[in-house]
XYZ file of C-alpha atoms in Angstrom:
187
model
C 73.416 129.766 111.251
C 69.671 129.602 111.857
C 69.393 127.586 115.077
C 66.715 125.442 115.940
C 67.911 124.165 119.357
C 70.867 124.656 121.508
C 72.094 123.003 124.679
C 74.886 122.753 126.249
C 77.484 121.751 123.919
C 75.418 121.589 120.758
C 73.595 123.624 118.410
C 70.790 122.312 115.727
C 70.124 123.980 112.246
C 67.706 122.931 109.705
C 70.084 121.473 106.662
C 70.308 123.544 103.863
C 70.892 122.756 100.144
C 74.282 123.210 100.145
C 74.994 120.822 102.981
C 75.035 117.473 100.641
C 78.790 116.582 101.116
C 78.065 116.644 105.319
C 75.565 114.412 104.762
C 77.733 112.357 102.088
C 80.774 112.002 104.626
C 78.529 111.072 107.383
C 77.168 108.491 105.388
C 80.582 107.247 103.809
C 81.845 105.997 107.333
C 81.274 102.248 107.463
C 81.033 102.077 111.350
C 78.607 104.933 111.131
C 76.193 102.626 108.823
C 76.892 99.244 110.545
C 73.106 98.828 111.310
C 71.731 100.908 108.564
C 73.267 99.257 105.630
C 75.995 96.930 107.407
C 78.264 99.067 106.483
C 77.783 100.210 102.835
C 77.990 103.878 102.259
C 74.718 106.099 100.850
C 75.736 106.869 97.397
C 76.177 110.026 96.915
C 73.664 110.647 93.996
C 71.569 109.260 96.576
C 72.004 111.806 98.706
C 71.621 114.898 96.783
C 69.005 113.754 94.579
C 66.779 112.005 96.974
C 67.948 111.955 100.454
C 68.495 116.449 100.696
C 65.716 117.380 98.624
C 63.259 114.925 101.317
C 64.552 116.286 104.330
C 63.806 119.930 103.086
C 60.666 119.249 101.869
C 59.776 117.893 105.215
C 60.845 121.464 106.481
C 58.057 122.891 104.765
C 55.436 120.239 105.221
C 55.724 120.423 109.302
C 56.694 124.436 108.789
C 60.132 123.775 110.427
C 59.389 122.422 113.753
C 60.145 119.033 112.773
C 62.428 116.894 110.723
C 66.374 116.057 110.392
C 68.495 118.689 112.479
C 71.990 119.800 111.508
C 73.836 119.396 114.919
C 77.307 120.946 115.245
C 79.200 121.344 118.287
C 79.171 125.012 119.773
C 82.964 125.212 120.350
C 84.388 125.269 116.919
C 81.637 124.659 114.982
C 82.708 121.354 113.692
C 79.671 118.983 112.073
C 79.153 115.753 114.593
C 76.023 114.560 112.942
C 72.090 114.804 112.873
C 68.718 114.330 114.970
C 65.312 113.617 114.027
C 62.286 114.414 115.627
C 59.534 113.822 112.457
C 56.021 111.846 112.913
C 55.504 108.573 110.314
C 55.113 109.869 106.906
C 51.036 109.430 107.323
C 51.309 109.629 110.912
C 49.812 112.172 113.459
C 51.955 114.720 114.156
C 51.569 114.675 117.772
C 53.686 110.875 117.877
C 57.162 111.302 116.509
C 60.115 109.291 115.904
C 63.551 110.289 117.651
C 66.486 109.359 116.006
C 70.029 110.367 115.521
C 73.675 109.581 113.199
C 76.847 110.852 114.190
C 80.327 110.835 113.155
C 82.596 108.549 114.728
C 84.442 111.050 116.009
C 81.923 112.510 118.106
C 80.710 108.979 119.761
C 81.612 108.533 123.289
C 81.381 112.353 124.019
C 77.643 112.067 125.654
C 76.399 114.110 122.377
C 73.852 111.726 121.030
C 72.097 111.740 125.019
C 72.724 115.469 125.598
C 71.210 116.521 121.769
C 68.161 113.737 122.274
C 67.413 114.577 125.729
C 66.891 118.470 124.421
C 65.109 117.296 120.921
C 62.567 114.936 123.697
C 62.083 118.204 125.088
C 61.354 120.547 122.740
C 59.006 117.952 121.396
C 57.156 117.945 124.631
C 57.121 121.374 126.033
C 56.844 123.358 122.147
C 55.722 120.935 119.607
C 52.483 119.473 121.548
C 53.676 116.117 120.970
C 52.160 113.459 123.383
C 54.560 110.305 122.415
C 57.744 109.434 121.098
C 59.377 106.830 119.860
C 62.589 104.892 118.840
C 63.661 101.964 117.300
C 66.968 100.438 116.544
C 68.661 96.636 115.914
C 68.526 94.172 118.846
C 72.093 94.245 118.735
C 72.752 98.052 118.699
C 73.874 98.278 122.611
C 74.796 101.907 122.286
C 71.549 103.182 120.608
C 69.771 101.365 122.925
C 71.462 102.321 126.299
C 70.644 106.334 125.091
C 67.136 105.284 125.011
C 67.158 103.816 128.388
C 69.049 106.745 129.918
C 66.395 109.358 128.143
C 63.552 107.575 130.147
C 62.184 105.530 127.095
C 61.134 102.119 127.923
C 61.380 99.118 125.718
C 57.450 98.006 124.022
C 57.879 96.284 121.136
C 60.246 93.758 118.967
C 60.385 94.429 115.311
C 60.747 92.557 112.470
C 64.246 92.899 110.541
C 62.944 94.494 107.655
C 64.562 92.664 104.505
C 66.997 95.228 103.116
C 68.478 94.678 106.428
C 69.065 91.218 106.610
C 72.493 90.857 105.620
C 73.417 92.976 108.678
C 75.535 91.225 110.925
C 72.902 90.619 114.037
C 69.643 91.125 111.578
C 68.760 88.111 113.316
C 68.054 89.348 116.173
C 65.214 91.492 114.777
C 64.418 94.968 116.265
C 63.587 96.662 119.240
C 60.881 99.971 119.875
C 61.152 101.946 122.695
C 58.604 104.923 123.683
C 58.312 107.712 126.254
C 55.142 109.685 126.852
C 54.651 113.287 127.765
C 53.521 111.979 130.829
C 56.504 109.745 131.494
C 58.941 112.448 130.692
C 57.116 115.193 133.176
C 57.863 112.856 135.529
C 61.662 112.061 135.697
């Protein structure tokens, strides 16, 4: 496995072609996609034809350093999920989006906090990146808690965007939070 970032518990790859069923099964898990899709699962033509062959792309575009991360727990090896760290697809690359999905199995365990908190940084120390940012449902408590214990501080609302409206608590719009290079250094 080619890693891209370890900590503690974790490590992170760069996917590979032949991980489209991970990516399928992650995906296929209504809880996992409550807020995504309120709970539909990504079909998996979906995934292989559009959803793999983007992420490596993105591999090449931003020569590996950024993109969707692989993450797999260090004892066993077993898949728990993925993070993000990729700028807007127009964006400068020194502002980047932090995100992350894991399997239900894995929630609970700290991994999401403990995998973001090394992604934030990498992104600041390695990648020159000077901002980063995160945005998730109103009603998304446990996304939004792991933001607040990373340092990142609430600066926006969002707009439910309308392939998200029949999500239970789409009413409740969005919420961006951000943490600068600055702001990090200094927790």
């Amino acid at each position: 496995m080619d890693t891209y970032l370890e900590t503690e518990r974790l490590a992170l790859r760069h996917f590979t072609a032949d991980d489209a069923d991970l990516l399928i099964e992650l995906d296929s898990d209504p809880a996992v996609m409550r807020y995504l899709t309120g709970g539909i699962p990504t079909a998996p033509e979906v995934v292989r034809e559009r959803y793999l062959p983007n992420i490596l792309a993105g591999y090449e575009k931003w020569d590996g350093d950024l993109g969707l991360f692989a993450a797999h727990e260090k004892d066993g090896g077993a898949f728990i999920g993925w993070f993000i760290l990729r700028p807007e697809p127009e964006g400068p690359l020194d502002e980047v989006e932090l995100g992350y999905r894991l399997r239900r199995a894995a929630w609970g365990k700290g991994y999401a906090t403990e995998g973001s908190r090394a992604v934030l940084g990498k992104a600041f120390t390695g990648l020159g990146v000077r901002m980063v940012w995160a945005e998730a449902m109103s009603v998304n408590h446990g996304s939004r808690n792991i933001m607040e214990k990373l340092g990142m501080r609430l600066t926006d609302t969002t707009p439910t965007p309308s392939d998200m409206e029949m999500i239970e608590g789409s009413e409740h719009g969005g919420v961006r939070y951000e943490i600068t290079k600055e702001q990090w250094e200094q927790q």
